[in-house]
GROMACS .gro file of C-alpha atoms in nm:
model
   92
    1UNK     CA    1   1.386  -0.931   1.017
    2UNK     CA    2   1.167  -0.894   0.677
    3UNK     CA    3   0.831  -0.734   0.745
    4UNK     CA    4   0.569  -0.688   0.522
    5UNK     CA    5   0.269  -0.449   0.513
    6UNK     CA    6  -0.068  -0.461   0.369
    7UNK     CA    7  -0.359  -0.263   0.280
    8UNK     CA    8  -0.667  -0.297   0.145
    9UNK     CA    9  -0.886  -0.010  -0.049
   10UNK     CA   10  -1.220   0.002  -0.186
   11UNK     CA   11  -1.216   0.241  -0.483
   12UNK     CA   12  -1.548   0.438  -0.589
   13UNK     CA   13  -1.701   0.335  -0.881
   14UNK     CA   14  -1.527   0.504  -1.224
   15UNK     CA   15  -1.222   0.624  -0.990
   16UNK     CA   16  -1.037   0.332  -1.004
   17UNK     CA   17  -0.773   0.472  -1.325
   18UNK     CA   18  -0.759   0.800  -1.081
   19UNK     CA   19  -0.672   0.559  -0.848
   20UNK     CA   20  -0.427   0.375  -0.978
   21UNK     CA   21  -0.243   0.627  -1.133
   22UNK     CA   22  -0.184   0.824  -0.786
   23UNK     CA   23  -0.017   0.536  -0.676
   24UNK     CA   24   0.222   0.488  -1.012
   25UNK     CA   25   0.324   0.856  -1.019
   26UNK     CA   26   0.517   0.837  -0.611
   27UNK     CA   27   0.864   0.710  -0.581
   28UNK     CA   28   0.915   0.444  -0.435
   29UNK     CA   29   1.267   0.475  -0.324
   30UNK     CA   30   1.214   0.483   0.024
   31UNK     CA   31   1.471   0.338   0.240
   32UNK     CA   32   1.397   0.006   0.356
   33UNK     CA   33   1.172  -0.066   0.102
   34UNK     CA   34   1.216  -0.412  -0.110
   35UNK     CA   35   0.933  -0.448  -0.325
   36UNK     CA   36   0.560  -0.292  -0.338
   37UNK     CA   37   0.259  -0.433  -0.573
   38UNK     CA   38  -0.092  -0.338  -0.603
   39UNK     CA   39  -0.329  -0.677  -0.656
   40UNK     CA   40  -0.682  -0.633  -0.725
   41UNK     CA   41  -0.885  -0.816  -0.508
   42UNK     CA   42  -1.266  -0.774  -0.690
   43UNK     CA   43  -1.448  -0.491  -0.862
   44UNK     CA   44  -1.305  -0.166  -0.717
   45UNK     CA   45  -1.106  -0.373  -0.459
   46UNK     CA   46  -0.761  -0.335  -0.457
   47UNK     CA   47  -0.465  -0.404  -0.210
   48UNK     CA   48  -0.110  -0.309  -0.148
   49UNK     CA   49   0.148  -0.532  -0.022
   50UNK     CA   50   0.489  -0.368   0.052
   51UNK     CA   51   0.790  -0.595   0.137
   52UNK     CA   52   1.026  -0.367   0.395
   53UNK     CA   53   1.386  -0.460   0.527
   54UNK     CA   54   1.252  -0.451   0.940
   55UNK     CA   55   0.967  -0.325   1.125
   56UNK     CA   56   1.191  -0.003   1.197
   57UNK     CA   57   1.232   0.093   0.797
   58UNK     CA   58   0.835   0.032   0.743
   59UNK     CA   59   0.773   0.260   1.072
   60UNK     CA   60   1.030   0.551   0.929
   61UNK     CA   61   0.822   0.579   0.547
   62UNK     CA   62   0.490   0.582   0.743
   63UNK     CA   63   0.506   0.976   0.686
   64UNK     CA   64   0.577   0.870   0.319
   65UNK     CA   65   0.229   0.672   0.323
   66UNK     CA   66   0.045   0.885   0.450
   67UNK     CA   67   0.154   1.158   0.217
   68UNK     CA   68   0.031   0.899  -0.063
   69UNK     CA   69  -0.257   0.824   0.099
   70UNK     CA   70  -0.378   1.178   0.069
   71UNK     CA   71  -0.292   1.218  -0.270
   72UNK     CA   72  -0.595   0.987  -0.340
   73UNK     CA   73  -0.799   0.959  -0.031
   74UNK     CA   74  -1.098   1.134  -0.213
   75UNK     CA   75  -1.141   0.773  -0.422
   76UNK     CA   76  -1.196   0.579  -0.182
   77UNK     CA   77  -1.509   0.455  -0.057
   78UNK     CA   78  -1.513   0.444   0.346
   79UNK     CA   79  -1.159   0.349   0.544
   80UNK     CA   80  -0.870   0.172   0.443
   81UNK     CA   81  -0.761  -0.142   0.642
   82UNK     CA   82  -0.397  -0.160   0.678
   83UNK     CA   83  -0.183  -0.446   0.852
   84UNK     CA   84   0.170  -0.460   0.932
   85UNK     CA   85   0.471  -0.682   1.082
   86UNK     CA   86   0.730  -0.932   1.079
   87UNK     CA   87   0.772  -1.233   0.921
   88UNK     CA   88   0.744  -1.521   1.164
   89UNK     CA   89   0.758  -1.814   0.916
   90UNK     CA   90   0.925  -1.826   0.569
   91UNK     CA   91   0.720  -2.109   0.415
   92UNK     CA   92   0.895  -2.036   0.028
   0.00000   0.00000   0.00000
């Protein structure tokens, strides 16, 4: 069954270029992996919403995310707030 995951990242002030472009230079040809886009959410707000095959393919690339993650960690301000699972309902 589709999941989905989704984080949300506040970006330090003037980091937000250093930011984004840490998250445009990974592949994203993980497998399992549908479709990924960044939204921002406000000023230095941003969040990532991945669309994965199953719960099992999202849980394999976590290594993958984190590995990302760390590429940029030092832009963030305070934690990220991921969330993660299955599609119960397709409304569309």
């Amino acid at each position: 069954m589709t999941a989905f995951n989704a984080v949300r990242f506040k970006v330090k002030q003037g980091r937000e270029q250093e930011f984004l472009d840490a998250h445009a230079s990974v592949p994203r040809d993980w497998p399992g992996l549908r479709h990924v886009n960044m939204i921002q959410t406000g000023p230095s707000s941003y969040c990532i919403i991945g669309e994965w095959d199953d719960m099992d393919a999202m849980a394999a690339a976590r290594p993958n995310m984190i590995a990302t993650l760390d590429r940029f960690r030092d832009t963030l301000e305070g934690d990220t707030d991921p969330v993660s699972g299955p599609v119960v309902l397709e409304l569309k």
